[in-house]
PDB file of C-alpha atoms in Angstrom:
ATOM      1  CA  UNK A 127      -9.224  -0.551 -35.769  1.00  0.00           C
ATOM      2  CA  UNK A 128      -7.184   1.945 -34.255  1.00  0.00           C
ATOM      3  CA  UNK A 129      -5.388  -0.366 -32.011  1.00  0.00           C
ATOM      4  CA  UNK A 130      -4.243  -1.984 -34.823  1.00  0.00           C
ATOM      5  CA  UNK A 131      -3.032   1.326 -36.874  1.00  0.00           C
ATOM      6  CA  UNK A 132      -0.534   2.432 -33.717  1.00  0.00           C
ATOM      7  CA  UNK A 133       0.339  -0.828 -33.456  1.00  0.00           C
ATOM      8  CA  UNK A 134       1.483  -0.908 -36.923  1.00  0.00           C
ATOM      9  CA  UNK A 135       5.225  -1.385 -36.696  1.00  0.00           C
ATOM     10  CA  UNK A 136       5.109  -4.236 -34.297  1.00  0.00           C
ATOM     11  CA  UNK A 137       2.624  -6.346 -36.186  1.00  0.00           C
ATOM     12  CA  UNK A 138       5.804  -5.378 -39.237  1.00  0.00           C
ATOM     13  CA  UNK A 139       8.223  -6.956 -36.873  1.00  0.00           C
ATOM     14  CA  UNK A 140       6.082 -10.033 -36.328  1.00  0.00           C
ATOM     15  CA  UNK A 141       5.463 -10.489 -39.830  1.00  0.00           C
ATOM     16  CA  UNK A 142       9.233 -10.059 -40.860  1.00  0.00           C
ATOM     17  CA  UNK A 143      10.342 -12.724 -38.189  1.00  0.00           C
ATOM     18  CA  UNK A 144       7.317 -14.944 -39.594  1.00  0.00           C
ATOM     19  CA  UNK A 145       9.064 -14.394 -43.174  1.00  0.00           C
ATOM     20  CA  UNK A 146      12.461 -15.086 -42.000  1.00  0.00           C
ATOM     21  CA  UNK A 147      11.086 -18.226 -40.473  1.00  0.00           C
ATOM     22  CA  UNK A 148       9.563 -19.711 -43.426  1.00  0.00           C
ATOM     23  CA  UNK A 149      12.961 -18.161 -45.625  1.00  0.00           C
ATOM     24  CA  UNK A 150      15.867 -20.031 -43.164  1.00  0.00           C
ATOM     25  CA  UNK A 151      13.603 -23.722 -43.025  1.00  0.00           C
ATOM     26  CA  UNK A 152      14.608 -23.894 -46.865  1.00  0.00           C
ATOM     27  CA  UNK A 153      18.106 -23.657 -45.941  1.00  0.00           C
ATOM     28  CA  UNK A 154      18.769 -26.278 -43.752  1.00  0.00           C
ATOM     29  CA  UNK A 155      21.070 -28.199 -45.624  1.00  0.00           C
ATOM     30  CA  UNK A 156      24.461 -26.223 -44.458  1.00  0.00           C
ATOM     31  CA  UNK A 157      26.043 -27.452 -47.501  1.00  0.00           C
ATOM     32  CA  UNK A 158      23.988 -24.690 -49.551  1.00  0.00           C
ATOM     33  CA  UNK A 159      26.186 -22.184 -46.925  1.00  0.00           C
ATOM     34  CA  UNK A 160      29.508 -23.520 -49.405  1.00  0.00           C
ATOM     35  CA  UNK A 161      27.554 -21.965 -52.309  1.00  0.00           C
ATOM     36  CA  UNK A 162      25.689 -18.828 -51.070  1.00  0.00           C
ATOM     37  CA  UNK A 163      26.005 -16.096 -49.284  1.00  0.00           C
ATOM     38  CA  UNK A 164      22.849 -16.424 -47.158  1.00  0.00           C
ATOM     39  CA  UNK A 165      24.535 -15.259 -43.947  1.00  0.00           C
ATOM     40  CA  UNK A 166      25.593 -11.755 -45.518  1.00  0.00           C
ATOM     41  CA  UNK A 167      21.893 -11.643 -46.883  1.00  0.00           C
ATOM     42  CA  UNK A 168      20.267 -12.840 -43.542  1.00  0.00           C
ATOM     43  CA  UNK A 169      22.274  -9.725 -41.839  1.00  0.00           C
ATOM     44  CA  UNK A 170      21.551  -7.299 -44.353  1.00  0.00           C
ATOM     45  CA  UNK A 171      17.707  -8.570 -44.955  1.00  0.00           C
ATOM     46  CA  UNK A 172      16.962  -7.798 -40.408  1.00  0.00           C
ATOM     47  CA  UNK A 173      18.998  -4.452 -40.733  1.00  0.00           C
ATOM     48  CA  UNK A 174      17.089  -3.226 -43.429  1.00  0.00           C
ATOM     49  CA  UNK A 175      13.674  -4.223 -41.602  1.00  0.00           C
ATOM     50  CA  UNK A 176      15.167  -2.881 -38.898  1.00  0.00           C
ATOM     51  CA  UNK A 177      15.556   0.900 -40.416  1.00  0.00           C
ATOM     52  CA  UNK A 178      12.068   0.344 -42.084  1.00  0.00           C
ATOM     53  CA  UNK A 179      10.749  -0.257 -38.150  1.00  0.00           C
ATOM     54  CA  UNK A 180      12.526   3.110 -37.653  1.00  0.00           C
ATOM     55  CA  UNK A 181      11.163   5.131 -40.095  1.00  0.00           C
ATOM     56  CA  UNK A 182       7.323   3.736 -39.385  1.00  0.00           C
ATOM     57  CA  UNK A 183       8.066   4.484 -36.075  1.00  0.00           C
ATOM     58  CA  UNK A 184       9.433   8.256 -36.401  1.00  0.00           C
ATOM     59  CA  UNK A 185       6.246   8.881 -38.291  1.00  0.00           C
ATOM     60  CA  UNK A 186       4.223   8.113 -34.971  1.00  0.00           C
ATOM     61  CA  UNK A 187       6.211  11.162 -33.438  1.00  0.00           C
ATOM     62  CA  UNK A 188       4.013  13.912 -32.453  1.00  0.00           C
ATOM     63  CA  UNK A 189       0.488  11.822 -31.587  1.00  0.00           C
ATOM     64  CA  UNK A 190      -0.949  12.110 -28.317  1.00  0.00           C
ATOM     65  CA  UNK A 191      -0.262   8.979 -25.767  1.00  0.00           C
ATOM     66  CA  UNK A 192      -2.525   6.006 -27.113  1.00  0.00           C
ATOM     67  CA  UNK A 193      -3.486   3.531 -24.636  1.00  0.00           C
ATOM     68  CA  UNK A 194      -3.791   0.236 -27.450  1.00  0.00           C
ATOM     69  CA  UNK A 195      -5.749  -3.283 -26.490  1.00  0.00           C
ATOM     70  CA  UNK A 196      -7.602  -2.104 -23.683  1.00  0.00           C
ATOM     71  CA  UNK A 197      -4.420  -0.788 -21.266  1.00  0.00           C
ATOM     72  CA  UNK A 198      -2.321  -3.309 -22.583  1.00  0.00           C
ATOM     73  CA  UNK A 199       0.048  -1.620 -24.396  1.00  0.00           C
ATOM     74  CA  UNK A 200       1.143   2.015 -24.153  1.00  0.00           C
ATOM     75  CA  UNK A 201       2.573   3.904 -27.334  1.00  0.00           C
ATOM     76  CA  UNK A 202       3.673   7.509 -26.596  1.00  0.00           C
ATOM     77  CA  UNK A 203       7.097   9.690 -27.844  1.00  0.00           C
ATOM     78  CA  UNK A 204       8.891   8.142 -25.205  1.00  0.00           C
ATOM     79  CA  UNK A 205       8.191   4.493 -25.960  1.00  0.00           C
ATOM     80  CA  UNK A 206       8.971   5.723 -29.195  1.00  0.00           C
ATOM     81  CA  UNK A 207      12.308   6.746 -28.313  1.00  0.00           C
ATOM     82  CA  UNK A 208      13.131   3.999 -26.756  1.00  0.00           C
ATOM     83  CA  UNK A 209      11.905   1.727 -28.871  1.00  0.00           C
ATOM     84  CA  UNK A 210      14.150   3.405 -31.763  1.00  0.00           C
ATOM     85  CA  UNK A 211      16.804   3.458 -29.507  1.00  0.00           C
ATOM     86  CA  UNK A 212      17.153  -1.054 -28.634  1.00  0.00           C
ATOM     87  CA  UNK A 213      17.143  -1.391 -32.611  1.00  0.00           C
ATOM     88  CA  UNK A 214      19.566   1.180 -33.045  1.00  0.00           C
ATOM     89  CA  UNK A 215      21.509  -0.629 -30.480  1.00  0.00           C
ATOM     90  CA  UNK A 216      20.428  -4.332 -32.178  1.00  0.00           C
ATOM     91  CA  UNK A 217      22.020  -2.893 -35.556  1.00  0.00           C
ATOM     92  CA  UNK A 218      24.958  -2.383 -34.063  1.00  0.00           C
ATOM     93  CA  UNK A 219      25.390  -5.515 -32.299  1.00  0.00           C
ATOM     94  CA  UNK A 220      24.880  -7.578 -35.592  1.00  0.00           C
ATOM     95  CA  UNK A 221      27.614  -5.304 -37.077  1.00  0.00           C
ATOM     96  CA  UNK A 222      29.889  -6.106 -34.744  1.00  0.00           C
ATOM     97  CA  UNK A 223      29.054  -9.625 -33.826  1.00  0.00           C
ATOM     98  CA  UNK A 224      28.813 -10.653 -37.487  1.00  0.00           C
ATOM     99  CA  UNK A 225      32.426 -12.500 -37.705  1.00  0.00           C
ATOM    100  CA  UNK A 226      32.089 -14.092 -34.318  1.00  0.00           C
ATOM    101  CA  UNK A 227      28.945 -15.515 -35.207  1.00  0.00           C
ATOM    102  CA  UNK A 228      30.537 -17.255 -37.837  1.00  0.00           C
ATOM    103  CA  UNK A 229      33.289 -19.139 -35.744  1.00  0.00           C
ATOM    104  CA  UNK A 230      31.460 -19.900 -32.633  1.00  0.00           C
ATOM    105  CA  UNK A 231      28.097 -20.773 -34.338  1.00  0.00           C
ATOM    106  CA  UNK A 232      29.470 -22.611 -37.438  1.00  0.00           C
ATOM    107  CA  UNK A 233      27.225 -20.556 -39.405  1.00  0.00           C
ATOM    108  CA  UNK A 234      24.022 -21.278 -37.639  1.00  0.00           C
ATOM    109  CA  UNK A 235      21.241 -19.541 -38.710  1.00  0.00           C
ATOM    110  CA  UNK A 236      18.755 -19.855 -35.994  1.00  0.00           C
ATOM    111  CA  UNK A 237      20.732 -16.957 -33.758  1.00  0.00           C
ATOM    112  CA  UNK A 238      19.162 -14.642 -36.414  1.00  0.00           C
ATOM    113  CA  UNK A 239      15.503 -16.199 -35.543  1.00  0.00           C
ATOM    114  CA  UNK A 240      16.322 -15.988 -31.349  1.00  0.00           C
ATOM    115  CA  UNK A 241      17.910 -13.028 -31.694  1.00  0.00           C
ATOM    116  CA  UNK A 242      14.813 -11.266 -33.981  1.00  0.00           C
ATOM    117  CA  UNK A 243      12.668 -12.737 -31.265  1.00  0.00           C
ATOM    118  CA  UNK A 244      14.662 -11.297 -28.445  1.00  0.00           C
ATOM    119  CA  UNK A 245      13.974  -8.040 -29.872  1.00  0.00           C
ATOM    120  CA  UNK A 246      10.353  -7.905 -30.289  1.00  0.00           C
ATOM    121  CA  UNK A 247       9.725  -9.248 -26.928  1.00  0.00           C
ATOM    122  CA  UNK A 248      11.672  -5.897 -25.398  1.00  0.00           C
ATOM    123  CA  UNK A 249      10.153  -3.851 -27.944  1.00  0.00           C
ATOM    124  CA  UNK A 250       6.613  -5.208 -26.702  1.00  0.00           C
ATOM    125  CA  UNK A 251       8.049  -4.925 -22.606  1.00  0.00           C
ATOM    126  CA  UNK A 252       8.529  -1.294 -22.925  1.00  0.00           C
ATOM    127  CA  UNK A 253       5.687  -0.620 -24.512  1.00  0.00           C
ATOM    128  CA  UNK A 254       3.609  -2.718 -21.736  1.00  0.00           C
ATOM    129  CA  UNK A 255       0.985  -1.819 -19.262  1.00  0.00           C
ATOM    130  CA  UNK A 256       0.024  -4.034 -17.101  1.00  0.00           C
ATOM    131  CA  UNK A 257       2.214  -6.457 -14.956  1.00  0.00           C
ATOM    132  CA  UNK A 258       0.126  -9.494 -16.457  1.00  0.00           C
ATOM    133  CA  UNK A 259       1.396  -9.103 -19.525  1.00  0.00           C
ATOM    134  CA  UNK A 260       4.726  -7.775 -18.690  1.00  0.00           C
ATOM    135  CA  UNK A 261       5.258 -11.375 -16.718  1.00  0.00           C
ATOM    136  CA  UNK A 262       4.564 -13.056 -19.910  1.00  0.00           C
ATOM    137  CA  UNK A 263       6.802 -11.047 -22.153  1.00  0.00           C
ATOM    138  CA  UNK A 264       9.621 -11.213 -19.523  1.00  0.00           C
ATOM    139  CA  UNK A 265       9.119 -15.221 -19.900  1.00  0.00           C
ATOM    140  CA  UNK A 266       9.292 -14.977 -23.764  1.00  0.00           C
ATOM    141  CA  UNK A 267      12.452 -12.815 -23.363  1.00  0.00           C
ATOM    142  CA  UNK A 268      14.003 -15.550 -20.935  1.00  0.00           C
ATOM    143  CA  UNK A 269      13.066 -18.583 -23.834  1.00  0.00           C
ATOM    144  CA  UNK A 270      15.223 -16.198 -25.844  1.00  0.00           C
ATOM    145  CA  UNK A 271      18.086 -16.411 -23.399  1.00  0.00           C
ATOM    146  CA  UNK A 272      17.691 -20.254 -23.108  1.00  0.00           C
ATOM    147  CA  UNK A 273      18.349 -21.227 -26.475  1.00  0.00           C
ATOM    148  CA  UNK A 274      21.380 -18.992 -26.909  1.00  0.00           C
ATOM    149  CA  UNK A 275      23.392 -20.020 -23.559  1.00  0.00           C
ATOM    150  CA  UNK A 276      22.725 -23.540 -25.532  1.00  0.00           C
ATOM    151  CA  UNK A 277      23.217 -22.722 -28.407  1.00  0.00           C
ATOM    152  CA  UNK A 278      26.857 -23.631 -28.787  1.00  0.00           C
ATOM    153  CA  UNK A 279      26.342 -27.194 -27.703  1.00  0.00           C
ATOM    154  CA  UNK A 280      30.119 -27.971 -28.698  1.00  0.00           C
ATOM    155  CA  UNK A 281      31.000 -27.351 -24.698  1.00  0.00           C
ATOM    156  CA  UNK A 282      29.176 -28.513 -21.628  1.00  0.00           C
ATOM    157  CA  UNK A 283      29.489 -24.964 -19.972  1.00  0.00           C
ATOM    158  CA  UNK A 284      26.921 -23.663 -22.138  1.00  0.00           C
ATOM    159  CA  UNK A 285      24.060 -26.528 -21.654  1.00  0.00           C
ATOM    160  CA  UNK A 286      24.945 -26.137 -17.823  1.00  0.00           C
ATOM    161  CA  UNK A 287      24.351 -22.403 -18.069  1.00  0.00           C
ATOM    162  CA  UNK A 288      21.311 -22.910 -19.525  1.00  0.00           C
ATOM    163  CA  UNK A 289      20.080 -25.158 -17.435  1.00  0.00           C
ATOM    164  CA  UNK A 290      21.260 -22.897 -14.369  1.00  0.00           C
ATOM    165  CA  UNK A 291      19.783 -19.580 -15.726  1.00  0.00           C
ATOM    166  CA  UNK A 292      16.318 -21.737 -16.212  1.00  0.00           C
ATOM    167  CA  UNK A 293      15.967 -22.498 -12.425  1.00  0.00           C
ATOM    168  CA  UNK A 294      16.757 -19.037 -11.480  1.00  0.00           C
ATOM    169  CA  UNK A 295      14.828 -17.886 -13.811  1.00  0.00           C
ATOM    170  CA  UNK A 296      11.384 -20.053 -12.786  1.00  0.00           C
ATOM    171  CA  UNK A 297      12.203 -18.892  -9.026  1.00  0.00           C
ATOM    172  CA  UNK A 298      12.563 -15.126 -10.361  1.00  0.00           C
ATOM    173  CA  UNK A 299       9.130 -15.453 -12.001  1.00  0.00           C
ATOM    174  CA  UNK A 300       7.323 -17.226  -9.159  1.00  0.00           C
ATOM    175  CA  UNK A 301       8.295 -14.231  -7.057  1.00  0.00           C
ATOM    176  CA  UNK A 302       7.018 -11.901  -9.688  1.00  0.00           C
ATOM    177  CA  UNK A 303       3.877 -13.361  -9.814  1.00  0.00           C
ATOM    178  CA  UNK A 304       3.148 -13.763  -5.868  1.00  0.00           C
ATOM    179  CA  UNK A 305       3.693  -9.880  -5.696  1.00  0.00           C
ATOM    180  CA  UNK A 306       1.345  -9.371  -8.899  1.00  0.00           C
ATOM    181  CA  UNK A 307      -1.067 -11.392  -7.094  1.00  0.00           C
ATOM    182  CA  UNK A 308      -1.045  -9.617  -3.824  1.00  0.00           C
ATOM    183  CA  UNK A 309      -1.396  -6.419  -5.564  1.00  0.00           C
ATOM    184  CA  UNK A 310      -4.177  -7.318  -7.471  1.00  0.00           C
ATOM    185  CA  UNK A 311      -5.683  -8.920  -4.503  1.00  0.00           C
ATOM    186  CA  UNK A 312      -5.385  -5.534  -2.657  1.00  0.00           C
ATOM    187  CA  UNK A 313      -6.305  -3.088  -5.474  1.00  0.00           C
ATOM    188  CA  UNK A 314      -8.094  -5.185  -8.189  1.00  0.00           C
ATOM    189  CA  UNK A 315      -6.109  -4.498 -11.263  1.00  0.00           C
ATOM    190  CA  UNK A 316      -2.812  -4.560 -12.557  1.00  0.00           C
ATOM    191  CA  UNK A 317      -2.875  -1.761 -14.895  1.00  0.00           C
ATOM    192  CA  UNK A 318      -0.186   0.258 -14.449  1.00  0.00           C
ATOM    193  CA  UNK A 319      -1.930   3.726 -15.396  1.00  0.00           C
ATOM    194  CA  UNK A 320      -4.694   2.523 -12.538  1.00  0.00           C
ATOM    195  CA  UNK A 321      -2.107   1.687 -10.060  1.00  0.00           C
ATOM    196  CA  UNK A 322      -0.670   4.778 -10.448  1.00  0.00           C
ATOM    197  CA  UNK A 323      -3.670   6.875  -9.759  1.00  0.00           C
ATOM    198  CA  UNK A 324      -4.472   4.801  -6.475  1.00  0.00           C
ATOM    199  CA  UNK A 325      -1.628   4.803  -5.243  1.00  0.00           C
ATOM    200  CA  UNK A 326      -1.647   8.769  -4.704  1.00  0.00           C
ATOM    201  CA  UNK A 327      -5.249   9.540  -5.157  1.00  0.00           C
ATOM    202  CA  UNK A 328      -6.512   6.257  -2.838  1.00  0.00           C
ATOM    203  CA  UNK A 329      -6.899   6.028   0.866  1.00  0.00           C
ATOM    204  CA  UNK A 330      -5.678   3.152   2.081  1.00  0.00           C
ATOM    205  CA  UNK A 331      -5.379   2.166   5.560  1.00  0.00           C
ATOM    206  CA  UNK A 332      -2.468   0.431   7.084  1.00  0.00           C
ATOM    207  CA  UNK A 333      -3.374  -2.951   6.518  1.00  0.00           C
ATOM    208  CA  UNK A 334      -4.250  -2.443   2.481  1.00  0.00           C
ATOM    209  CA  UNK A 335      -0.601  -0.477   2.140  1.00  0.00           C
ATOM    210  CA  UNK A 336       1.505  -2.882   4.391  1.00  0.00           C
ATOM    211  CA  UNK A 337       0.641  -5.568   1.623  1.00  0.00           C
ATOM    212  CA  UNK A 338       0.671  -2.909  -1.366  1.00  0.00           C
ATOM    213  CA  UNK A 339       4.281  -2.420  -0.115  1.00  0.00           C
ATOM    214  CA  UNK A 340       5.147  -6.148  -0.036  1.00  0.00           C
ATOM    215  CA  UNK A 341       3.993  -7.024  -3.584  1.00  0.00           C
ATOM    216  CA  UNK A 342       5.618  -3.951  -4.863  1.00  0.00           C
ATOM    217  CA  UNK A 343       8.656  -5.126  -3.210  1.00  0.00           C
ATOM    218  CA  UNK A 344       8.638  -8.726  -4.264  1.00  0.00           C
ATOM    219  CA  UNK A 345       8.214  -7.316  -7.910  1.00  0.00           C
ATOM    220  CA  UNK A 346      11.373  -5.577  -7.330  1.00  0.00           C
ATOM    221  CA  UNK A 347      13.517  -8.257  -5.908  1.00  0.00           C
ATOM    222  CA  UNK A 348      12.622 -10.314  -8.883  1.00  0.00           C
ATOM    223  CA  UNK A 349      13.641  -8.235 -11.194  1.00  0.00           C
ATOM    224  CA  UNK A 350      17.055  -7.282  -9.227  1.00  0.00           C
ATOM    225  CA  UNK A 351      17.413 -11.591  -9.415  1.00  0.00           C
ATOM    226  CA  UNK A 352      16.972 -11.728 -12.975  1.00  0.00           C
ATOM    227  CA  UNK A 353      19.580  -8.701 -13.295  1.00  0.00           C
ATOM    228  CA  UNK A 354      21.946 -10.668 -10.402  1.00  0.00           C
ATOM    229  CA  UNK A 355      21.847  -6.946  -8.809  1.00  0.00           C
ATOM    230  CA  UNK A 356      23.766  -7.403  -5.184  1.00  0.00           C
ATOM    231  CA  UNK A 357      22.847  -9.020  -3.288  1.00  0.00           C
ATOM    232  CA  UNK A 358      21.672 -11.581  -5.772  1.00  0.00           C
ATOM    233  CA  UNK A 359      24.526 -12.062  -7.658  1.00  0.00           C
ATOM    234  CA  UNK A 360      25.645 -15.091  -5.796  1.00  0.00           C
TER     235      UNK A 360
END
């Protein structure tokens, strides 16, 4: 039951998204945009749940680091921080993105959807623990990324990024997941707390570290592919 009390303001982000869901399917007809302002009120409806997130989340400031769904996720003052911190940073991007939306997209509303989904899946990455789960949020993150390079389906440079970043993408995440599996092979979990702890308290002989090394360094070259940091931004 406590799991579910510090993880309070995520299951408020889930259920908001779930709302706007059910809200934009009765709008489909884009002729109703000629009438309403449902855009304005789509904006102004995320921002507000957006501050609310804020404020549930500034009164989690000052508890002691909870460890929620057995080591899967983390919630301490800095996840807290950070966490404030993206939607701070997602308020601002609506702001300013508000008018282009409404010339590239034609007044689409299913950015708002993607984009409210984008944002929950890094809110739930930086408050993971274990490289498991951190694979599978990554992934949600990239289905994110996916719609919105093809999105604007009025050019063919957009469904060819798409289909570009998705390749890269699957080849980024098999490499993740071979150096997941050859630390867990080596160590037998992939919490990141436990990890931690053997890797200064644990004696490992030459062998055991020379592949410890590798999957830590196959983790890192997929993320530096996803982020096209040199040399993988060919």
């Amino acid at each position: 039951m406590l799991d579910f009390i510090f993880f309070l303001p995520e299951l408020f982000l889930i259920f908001v998204l779930l709302s706007l869901c059910i809200f934009i399917s009765q709008f489909t007809n884009k002729n109703i945009y000629k009438f309403t302002y449902i855009l304005n009120f789509i904006e102004i409806f995320i921002i507000i749940n957006f501050l609310i997130y804020i404020y549930l989340n500034l009164n989690s400031i000052g508890y002691n680091e909870h460890i929620i769904f057995n080591n899967i996720f983390v919630n301490t003052n800095y996840t807290i921080f950070f966490k404030n911190f993206i939607i701070f940073i997602s308020i601002l991007i609506l702001i300013i993105i508000k008018d282009h939306l409404k010339i590239i997209f034609k007044n689409n509303c299913d950015f708002y959807i993607i984009y409210f989904f984008l944002i929950i899946s890094i809110i739930f990455l930086i408050m993971c623990f274990d490289l498991i789960f951190a694979a599978l949020i990554i992934q949600l993150q990239n289905l994110s990324f996916y719609i919105f390079f093809a999105l604007n389906n009025k050019t063919n440079k957009s469904i060819e990024g798409a289909l570009k970043y998705f390749f890269l993408s699957s080849v980024g995440f098999g490499i993740y997941l071979f150096g997941v599996s050859l630390i867990y092979n080596f160590c037998g979990t992939t919490k990141i707390n436990e990890l931690s702890y053997i890797s200064y308290f644990g004696n490992f002989n030459y062998f055991y570290e020379k592949y410890y090394l590798i999957g830590l360094i196959l983790i890192c070259l997929s993320i530096f592919f996803k982020l096209s940091v040199a040399p993988f931004h060919f």
